[in-house]
Short mmCIF file of C-alpha atoms and ligand atoms in Angstrom, two decimals:
data_model
loop_
_atom_site.label_atom_id
_atom_site.label_comp_id
_atom_site.label_asym_id
_atom_site.label_seq_id
_atom_site.Cartn_x
_atom_site.Cartn_y
_atom_site.Cartn_z
CA MET A 3 29.15 -10.49 26.58
CA MET A 4 26.10 -12.87 26.87
CA SER A 5 23.96 -10.41 28.65
CA GLU A 6 25.20 -7.02 26.59
CA LYS A 7 22.85 -5.95 24.14
CA ASN A 8 23.97 -4.98 20.54
CA LYS A 9 22.81 -4.79 17.02
CA ILE A 10 21.75 -7.95 15.33
CA THR A 11 21.30 -8.33 11.68
CA ILE A 12 19.11 -10.85 10.45
CA THR A 13 19.57 -11.36 6.48
CA CYS A 14 16.87 -12.74 4.20
CA ALA A 15 16.37 -13.27 0.43
CA PRO A 16 15.26 -10.15 -1.41
CA GLY A 17 11.58 -9.36 -1.14
CA LEU A 18 11.17 -11.13 2.32
CA ALA A 19 12.23 -8.21 4.57
CA ASP A 20 8.72 -7.19 5.46
CA ILE A 21 7.70 -10.68 6.51
CA LEU A 22 10.81 -11.35 8.44
CA GLU A 23 10.03 -8.11 10.40
CA MET A 24 6.58 -9.28 11.15
CA GLU A 25 8.04 -12.60 12.29
CA LEU A 26 10.64 -10.88 14.47
CA GLU A 27 7.87 -8.89 16.04
CA GLN A 28 5.88 -12.06 17.00
CA PHE A 29 9.04 -12.89 19.25
CA GLY A 30 9.11 -9.61 20.83
CA PHE A 31 12.01 -8.10 18.42
CA LYS A 32 11.26 -4.69 17.24
CA SER A 33 12.91 -3.61 13.90
CA ILE A 34 15.50 -1.02 14.21
CA GLU A 35 16.47 -0.95 10.59
CA LYS A 36 15.27 -2.60 7.48
CA LYS A 37 16.93 -2.94 4.12
CA GLU A 38 16.02 -4.99 1.18
CA LYS A 39 17.97 -7.97 2.38
CA SER A 40 17.97 -7.51 6.17
CA VAL A 41 16.20 -6.45 9.27
CA SER A 42 18.20 -5.29 12.44
CA VAL A 43 17.09 -5.42 16.03
CA SER A 44 18.68 -4.77 19.24
CA GLY A 45 19.43 -7.92 21.34
CA THR A 46 22.13 -10.07 23.19
CA LEU A 47 24.00 -13.14 21.97
CA ALA A 48 21.60 -15.40 23.62
CA ASP A 49 18.94 -13.81 21.59
CA CYS A 50 20.82 -15.04 18.54
CA TYR A 51 20.32 -18.56 19.80
CA LEU A 52 16.49 -18.03 20.09
CA LEU A 53 16.34 -16.35 16.36
CA ASN A 54 18.38 -19.06 14.85
CA TYR A 55 16.16 -21.74 16.18
CA VAL A 56 12.84 -20.14 15.43
CA LEU A 57 12.97 -17.99 12.26
CA ARG A 58 11.37 -19.56 9.16
CA THR A 59 12.28 -16.65 6.51
CA ALA A 60 15.74 -15.76 7.73
CA ASN A 61 19.16 -16.56 5.88
CA ARG A 62 21.48 -15.67 8.70
CA VAL A 63 21.75 -13.99 12.02
CA LEU A 64 24.59 -11.79 12.56
CA PHE A 65 25.60 -10.57 16.09
CA LYS A 66 27.50 -7.08 16.24
CA LEU A 67 30.73 -7.37 18.07
CA PHE A 68 32.26 -3.95 17.72
CA GLN A 69 32.36 -1.00 15.02
CA THR A 70 35.10 1.38 14.36
CA GLY A 71 35.62 4.33 12.03
CA ALA A 72 38.19 3.04 9.49
CA THR A 73 39.47 4.99 6.57
CA HIS A 74 42.28 2.55 5.82
CA PRO A 75 42.92 -1.01 6.42
CA ASP A 76 45.29 -0.61 9.09
CA HIS A 77 42.58 1.40 11.24
CA LEU A 78 40.60 -2.03 11.01
CA TYR A 79 43.55 -3.94 11.79
CA LYS A 80 44.31 -1.91 14.84
CA LYS A 81 40.81 -1.93 16.34
CA ALA A 82 40.43 -5.47 15.50
CA LYS A 83 43.86 -6.50 17.09
CA SER A 84 42.60 -4.82 20.54
CA TYR A 85 39.36 -6.82 20.55
CA PRO A 86 39.25 -9.59 23.00
CA TRP A 87 38.70 -12.54 20.58
CA GLU A 88 40.00 -15.01 23.09
CA TYR A 89 36.57 -15.09 24.49
CA ILE A 90 35.08 -16.15 21.33
CA LEU A 91 37.49 -18.17 19.68
CA TYR A 92 39.28 -21.28 20.95
CA LYS A 93 43.08 -21.71 20.38
CA GLY A 94 42.09 -24.37 17.65
CA SER A 95 39.21 -22.33 16.14
CA TYR A 96 39.02 -22.30 12.42
CA ILE A 97 37.98 -18.91 11.23
CA SER A 98 35.95 -17.95 7.99
CA ILE A 99 35.47 -14.15 7.17
CA ASP A 100 32.87 -12.85 4.77
CA SER A 101 32.20 -9.29 3.76
CA PHE A 102 30.52 -6.62 2.31
CA VAL A 103 32.84 -3.45 1.70
CA GLN A 104 32.06 -0.43 -0.04
CA ASN A 105 34.16 2.34 0.19
CA LYS A 106 37.18 4.10 -1.49
CA PHE A 107 39.84 3.01 0.87
CA ILE A 108 39.67 -0.72 -0.41
CA ARG A 109 39.30 -2.22 -3.95
CA ASP A 110 39.32 -5.73 -3.03
CA SER A 111 37.16 -6.82 -0.07
CA ARG A 112 39.39 -9.65 0.17
CA PHE A 113 42.09 -7.59 1.40
CA ALA A 114 40.02 -6.25 4.20
CA ASN A 115 39.22 -9.74 5.09
CA VAL A 116 42.78 -10.55 5.16
CA ARG A 117 43.57 -7.71 7.61
CA LEU A 118 40.92 -8.75 9.94
CA LYS A 119 42.19 -12.18 9.94
CA ASP A 120 45.76 -10.79 10.54
CA ALA A 121 44.66 -8.91 13.39
CA ILE A 122 42.90 -11.82 15.06
CA VAL A 123 45.92 -14.20 14.29
CA ASP A 124 48.39 -11.67 15.65
CA ARG A 125 46.66 -11.31 19.01
CA PHE A 126 46.50 -15.14 19.54
CA MET A 127 50.21 -15.18 18.56
CA GLU A 128 51.08 -12.75 21.23
CA LEU A 129 48.93 -14.24 23.75
CA TYR A 130 49.26 -18.08 23.10
CA LYS A 131 51.99 -18.49 20.83
CA THR A 132 49.56 -20.34 18.47
CA ARG A 133 47.28 -19.26 15.36
CA PRO A 134 43.91 -20.20 14.48
CA ASP A 135 43.48 -21.59 11.28
CA SER A 136 41.35 -19.82 8.50
CA GLY A 137 39.38 -20.63 5.21
CA PRO A 138 36.24 -20.74 3.43
CA ARG A 139 34.60 -23.80 5.62
CA LYS A 140 31.49 -22.27 7.46
CA ASP A 141 31.37 -25.17 10.13
CA ASP A 142 33.36 -23.31 12.81
CA VAL A 143 33.53 -19.58 13.51
CA VAL A 144 32.14 -17.25 10.98
CA LEU A 145 32.81 -13.66 10.94
CA PHE A 146 31.07 -10.96 8.71
CA LEU A 147 32.80 -7.43 8.01
CA TYR A 148 30.21 -4.88 6.95
CA TRP A 149 32.43 -1.62 5.89
CA PHE A 150 30.37 0.94 4.30
CA GLU A 151 32.09 4.40 3.67
CA LYS A 152 33.97 5.20 6.68
CA GLU A 153 32.51 2.82 9.26
CA ALA A 154 33.20 -0.77 9.76
CA GLU A 155 30.99 -2.91 11.43
CA ILE A 156 32.43 -6.42 12.79
CA TYR A 157 29.77 -9.27 13.32
CA LEU A 158 29.76 -12.85 14.36
CA ASP A 159 27.61 -14.64 11.92
CA THR A 160 25.74 -16.78 14.67
CA SER A 161 24.40 -19.16 12.02
CA GLY A 162 27.60 -20.16 9.94
CA GLU A 163 25.66 -22.30 7.42
CA THR A 164 22.56 -20.39 6.00
CA ILE A 165 19.48 -21.22 8.14
CA ALA A 166 17.44 -20.72 4.91
CA ARG A 167 17.58 -24.49 4.62
CA HIS A 168 15.27 -26.07 7.23
CA GLY A 169 17.05 -29.29 7.00
CA TYR A 170 14.15 -31.73 6.02
CA ARG A 171 14.53 -31.65 2.29
CA ILE A 172 16.35 -34.70 1.32
CA ASN A 173 14.66 -35.47 -1.91
CA THR A 174 13.47 -32.83 -4.40
CA THR A 175 11.61 -33.21 -7.77
CA GLY A 176 11.13 -30.28 -10.40
CA ALA A 177 11.63 -27.05 -9.11
CA PRO A 178 11.18 -26.71 -5.51
CA LEU A 179 10.59 -23.57 -3.57
CA GLN A 180 13.19 -22.43 -0.97
CA GLU A 181 11.84 -23.23 2.48
CA THR A 182 12.12 -19.31 3.57
CA LEU A 183 10.07 -18.55 0.56
CA ALA A 184 7.40 -21.12 1.24
CA ALA A 185 7.17 -19.99 4.65
CA ALA A 186 6.94 -16.36 3.48
CA LEU A 187 3.96 -17.16 1.09
CA ILE A 188 1.96 -18.92 3.97
CA TYR A 189 2.61 -15.94 6.33
CA SER A 190 1.50 -13.77 3.59
CA SER A 191 -1.73 -15.68 2.89
CA GLN A 192 -2.67 -14.97 6.48
CA TRP A 193 -3.67 -18.50 6.92
CA ASP A 194 -5.09 -18.69 10.42
CA ARG A 195 -3.46 -22.25 11.12
CA GLN A 196 -6.80 -23.33 12.64
CA SER A 197 -8.55 -24.24 9.16
CA HIS A 198 -7.57 -26.52 6.19
CA PHE A 199 -4.35 -26.02 4.14
CA ILE A 200 -4.68 -27.70 0.65
CA ASN A 201 -1.67 -27.80 -1.49
CA PRO A 202 -2.35 -29.51 -4.94
CA MET A 203 0.90 -29.64 -7.22
CA CYS A 204 2.74 -30.09 -4.17
CA GLY A 205 6.02 -31.20 -5.75
CA SER A 206 8.48 -31.85 -2.99
CA GLY A 207 5.90 -30.64 -0.45
CA THR A 208 7.66 -27.59 1.08
CA LEU A 209 4.63 -25.74 1.45
CA ALA A 210 2.40 -28.54 3.16
CA ILE A 211 5.59 -29.13 5.42
CA GLU A 212 6.04 -25.79 6.41
CA ALA A 213 2.29 -25.42 7.07
CA ALA A 214 2.41 -28.27 9.38
CA MET A 215 5.33 -27.01 11.06
CA MET A 216 3.70 -23.81 11.71
CA ALA A 217 0.66 -25.32 12.73
CA ILE A 218 1.75 -27.30 15.43
CA GLY A 219 4.47 -24.62 16.63
CA LYS A 220 7.50 -26.90 15.23
CA TYR A 221 10.55 -24.68 14.46
CA PRO A 222 13.20 -25.21 11.86
CA GLY A 223 15.89 -25.38 14.80
CA GLU A 224 14.34 -28.58 15.99
CA ILE A 225 15.55 -30.66 12.83
CA SER A 226 18.95 -31.47 13.65
CA ARG A 227 21.77 -29.05 12.70
CA SER A 228 24.52 -27.19 14.25
CA TYR A 229 25.23 -23.45 14.34
CA CYS A 230 28.15 -21.01 14.44
CA PHE A 231 27.22 -20.06 18.09
CA GLN A 232 27.78 -23.61 19.17
CA LYS A 233 31.43 -23.36 18.30
CA THR A 234 32.25 -20.57 20.17
CA GLY A 235 34.39 -20.16 23.20
CA ASN A 236 31.55 -18.52 25.20
CA TYR A 237 28.75 -20.80 24.29
CA ASN A 238 26.22 -21.20 26.82
CA ILE A 239 24.94 -24.93 26.45
CA ASN A 240 22.55 -24.47 29.04
CA GLY A 241 21.06 -21.34 27.72
CA TYR A 242 20.43 -23.00 24.40
CA GLU A 243 18.76 -26.04 25.94
CA VAL A 244 16.48 -23.74 28.05
CA ILE A 245 15.26 -22.04 24.70
CA LYS A 246 14.78 -25.49 23.11
CA SER A 247 12.76 -27.16 25.67
CA LYS A 248 10.72 -23.94 26.17
CA TYR A 249 9.66 -24.09 22.43
CA ARG A 250 9.23 -27.70 22.39
CA SER A 251 7.06 -27.76 25.44
CA LYS A 252 4.53 -25.45 23.48
CA ARG A 253 4.44 -27.92 20.46
CA ILE A 254 0.86 -29.64 19.85
CA ASP A 255 1.13 -33.08 18.01
CA ARG A 256 -2.51 -33.12 16.51
CA LEU A 257 -4.68 -30.84 14.37
CA PRO A 258 -8.36 -30.51 14.37
CA PHE A 259 -8.23 -29.69 10.61
CA ARG A 260 -6.59 -31.04 7.36
CA ILE A 261 -3.34 -30.48 5.45
CA ILE A 262 -3.47 -32.00 2.22
CA ALA A 263 -0.73 -32.24 -0.51
CA THR A 264 -1.23 -33.99 -3.85
CA ASP A 265 0.65 -34.18 -7.34
CA CYS A 266 0.23 -36.14 -10.35
CA ASP A 267 3.80 -37.27 -10.19
CA ARG A 268 4.28 -40.30 -8.12
CA ARG A 269 7.87 -39.72 -7.56
CA ALA A 270 7.17 -36.19 -6.37
CA VAL A 271 4.84 -37.37 -3.62
CA GLU A 272 7.19 -40.01 -2.58
CA ASN A 273 9.82 -37.37 -2.06
CA ALA A 274 7.43 -35.17 -0.36
CA LYS A 275 6.62 -37.95 2.08
CA LYS A 276 10.32 -38.50 2.86
CA ASN A 277 10.77 -34.97 3.46
CA ALA A 278 7.69 -34.74 5.68
CA GLU A 279 9.17 -37.93 7.66
CA LYS A 280 12.36 -36.13 8.17
CA ALA A 281 10.53 -32.96 9.66
CA ARG A 282 8.33 -35.39 11.61
CA VAL A 283 5.25 -33.86 10.15
CA ASP A 284 4.11 -36.66 7.96
CA HIS A 285 1.35 -37.93 10.21
CA LEU A 286 -0.30 -34.59 9.69
CA ILE A 287 -0.19 -34.41 6.10
CA ASP A 288 -2.64 -36.23 3.71
CA PHE A 289 -0.68 -37.22 0.74
CA LYS A 290 -2.22 -38.37 -2.47
CA VAL A 291 -1.06 -38.94 -6.06
CA CYS A 292 -3.68 -37.40 -8.19
CA ASP A 293 -4.20 -34.80 -10.83
CA PHE A 294 -4.90 -31.56 -9.02
CA ARG A 295 -8.64 -31.42 -10.14
CA ALA A 296 -9.10 -34.61 -8.17
CA THR A 297 -7.95 -33.43 -4.65
CA ASN A 298 -10.45 -33.96 -2.01
CA ILE A 299 -11.34 -30.49 -0.71
CA PRO A 300 -12.72 -30.77 2.75
CA VAL A 301 -15.85 -28.60 3.90
CA GLY A 302 -15.17 -25.65 5.82
CA ASN A 303 -12.64 -22.66 5.75
CA GLY A 304 -9.13 -22.77 4.57
CA VAL A 305 -6.41 -21.93 2.02
CA VAL A 306 -5.79 -23.52 -1.41
CA MET A 307 -2.18 -22.68 -2.69
CA LEU A 308 -0.89 -23.84 -5.72
CA ASN A 309 2.53 -23.38 -7.19
CA PRO A 310 2.13 -24.44 -10.87
CA GLU A 311 5.04 -24.78 -13.15
CA TYR A 312 5.49 -21.09 -15.04
CA GLY A 313 7.50 -21.55 -18.02
CA GLU A 314 10.91 -20.13 -17.08
CA ARG A 315 11.91 -23.34 -15.30
CA LEU A 316 9.67 -25.94 -16.32
CA GLY A 317 6.78 -26.62 -18.72
CA LEU A 318 5.98 -25.36 -22.26
CA GLU A 319 4.53 -21.89 -22.65
CA LYS A 320 2.04 -22.99 -25.18
CA ASP A 321 0.55 -25.57 -22.83
CA LEU A 322 0.64 -23.13 -19.94
CA GLU A 323 -2.32 -21.07 -20.73
CA GLN A 324 -4.72 -24.06 -20.91
CA HIS A 325 -3.32 -25.30 -17.87
CA TYR A 326 -3.97 -22.02 -15.85
CA ALA A 327 -7.47 -21.99 -17.35
CA GLU A 328 -8.12 -25.42 -15.92
CA ILE A 329 -6.60 -24.32 -12.31
CA GLY A 330 -9.17 -21.32 -12.56
CA ASP A 331 -12.06 -23.58 -13.19
CA PHE A 332 -10.92 -25.93 -10.10
CA LEU A 333 -10.77 -22.93 -7.86
CA LYS A 334 -14.12 -21.64 -8.98
CA GLN A 335 -15.91 -25.23 -9.24
CA LYS A 336 -14.40 -27.11 -6.32
CA CYS A 337 -12.72 -24.65 -3.57
CA ALA A 338 -15.78 -21.96 -3.05
CA GLY A 339 -15.47 -20.72 0.42
CA LYS A 340 -11.77 -21.10 0.64
CA LYS A 341 -9.19 -18.51 0.01
CA GLY A 342 -7.36 -19.42 -3.13
CA PHE A 343 -3.52 -18.60 -4.03
CA ILE A 344 -1.39 -19.18 -7.07
CA PHE A 345 2.12 -18.51 -6.66
CA THR A 346 3.61 -18.11 -10.10
CA GLY A 347 6.06 -16.11 -12.53
CA ASN A 348 4.24 -16.14 -15.37
CA LEU A 349 1.46 -13.19 -15.41
CA ASN A 350 0.43 -13.86 -18.94
CA ALA A 351 -0.61 -17.41 -17.99
CA ALA A 352 -2.23 -16.26 -14.97
CA LYS A 353 -4.50 -13.92 -16.77
CA ARG A 354 -6.08 -17.16 -18.16
CA VAL A 355 -7.48 -18.00 -14.63
CA GLY A 356 -10.27 -16.06 -15.24
CA LEU A 357 -10.97 -14.99 -11.50
CA ARG A 358 -10.79 -11.50 -9.79
CA THR A 359 -7.65 -11.07 -7.89
CA SER A 360 -8.08 -9.74 -4.32
CA SER A 361 -4.46 -9.16 -3.85
CA LYS A 362 -1.08 -9.58 -5.84
CA LYS A 363 1.98 -9.62 -3.69
CA ILE A 364 5.46 -9.65 -5.29
CA PHE A 365 8.05 -12.05 -4.53
CA TYR A 366 11.57 -13.42 -6.05
CA ASN A 367 12.00 -16.90 -6.93
CA GLY A 368 15.75 -16.85 -7.25
CA LYS A 369 16.04 -13.94 -9.91
CA ILE A 370 12.47 -14.45 -11.17
CA GLU A 371 9.85 -12.01 -10.08
CA CYS A 372 6.90 -13.50 -9.05
CA ARG A 373 3.32 -12.91 -7.58
CA LEU A 374 1.40 -14.37 -5.03
CA LEU A 375 -2.34 -14.10 -6.51
CA GLU A 376 -5.10 -14.08 -4.28
CA TYR A 377 -8.71 -14.84 -5.21
CA ASP A 378 -11.74 -14.78 -3.00
CA LEU A 379 -13.79 -17.93 -3.98
CA PHE A 380 -17.39 -17.12 -3.10
C1 SAM B 417 6.50 -25.80 -9.69
S1 SAM B 417 6.28 -27.63 -9.12
C2 SAM B 417 5.68 -27.29 -7.43
C3 SAM B 417 6.88 -27.15 -6.48
C4 SAM B 417 6.74 -27.03 -5.15
N1 SAM B 417 5.94 -25.98 -4.78
C5 SAM B 417 7.87 -27.63 -4.10
O1 SAM B 417 8.45 -26.73 -3.46
O2 SAM B 417 8.45 -28.51 -4.25
C6 SAM B 417 4.76 -27.83 -10.00
C7 SAM B 417 4.31 -29.39 -9.50
O3 SAM B 417 2.99 -29.41 -10.27
C8 SAM B 417 2.95 -30.72 -10.75
N2 SAM B 417 1.74 -30.90 -11.77
C9 SAM B 417 1.71 -30.44 -13.18
N3 SAM B 417 0.60 -30.76 -13.55
C10 SAM B 417 -0.40 -31.13 -12.64
C11 SAM B 417 -1.51 -31.92 -12.71
N4 SAM B 417 -2.40 -31.68 -13.90
N5 SAM B 417 -2.01 -32.21 -11.51
C12 SAM B 417 -1.19 -32.28 -10.49
N6 SAM B 417 -0.09 -31.99 -10.40
C13 SAM B 417 0.44 -31.35 -11.49
C14 SAM B 417 4.17 -31.19 -11.21
O4 SAM B 417 4.26 -32.79 -10.92
C15 SAM B 417 5.19 -30.38 -10.07
O5 SAM B 417 5.42 -31.25 -9.12
#
């Protein structure tokens, strides 16, 4: 099973599928299907180890175990009972099942989950006279059922807990960006990882930390966590060690350019530093408590990226327009020669920046439609 190729579906937040697809290509995986919240590729279970370890913009890595035509819950039960679960589950395994069900045979997807669980339990009872436990916990074996119309696909969720959290955020202030979104914004800026990355208004430091990790080739999997694939009966511990050491050996530890993170809120900067320490990139980031206008902008190329408050979540609308006008002045007066980016959900306030945008890309911060606005600063 380790070397058999099958469909791998990698899920992501809405709006991130194009960037996830690009990220997958960097690791040699060609997309075979792309949807709003997922990209599918072909690969082995061992490839899922790698994808969990390296991907910065993904939520989960699902490995397809089998699929079956099913127009009744009993069809699913029958097929699932004939699957050799004993290669994946231990006798004492705890199973959790999630699903997406859209067909006319089942009204409540929970019933589909129960039939799938029954099939596994009954198989174990017949083979070993013992039943695996099941429930909502995601810290052991997690399965995912995708049953659309007459076709059901059964996946091993090799991540278990979501990999959208990169594991370094111990303290947050204000309205932090999800790590996957921060990584996607940096990819989208086409920052070359060889020039400065400057992040005034850094808040909890997510953008600067993601930038530092990318620059040295450090992957989210390096920050300790466990995955569902490590709980399976066929877990190849050596295979995973080989992947880890291959990627760790490529990592660099010094940067010939600067990553700068500033915020006027002392507590935010303290939290950002703690988060960077947890990610072990604190030595690569220059932190400072200061107004964004006092951020030291080094000479040379680079990216300046700001994520100011934008009203729906923080800040007062009446002050925001003035705030955005000041950000525009700062970009114009202090950041010439750099590529400037503002990530915001408030397009009205953004009009006050007073600079021509060279691109506007749509992203979602939770439910809020936002834009990554790019400015060429001559
Ligand atoms: C939306 S939050 C940034 C969140 C950040 N991207 C993260 O992931 O944690 C905006 C930040 O701007 C900071 N801020 C607001 N006005 C500022 C100013 N005049 N100078 C510097 N920072 C400011 C706030 O303290 C806050 O931390």
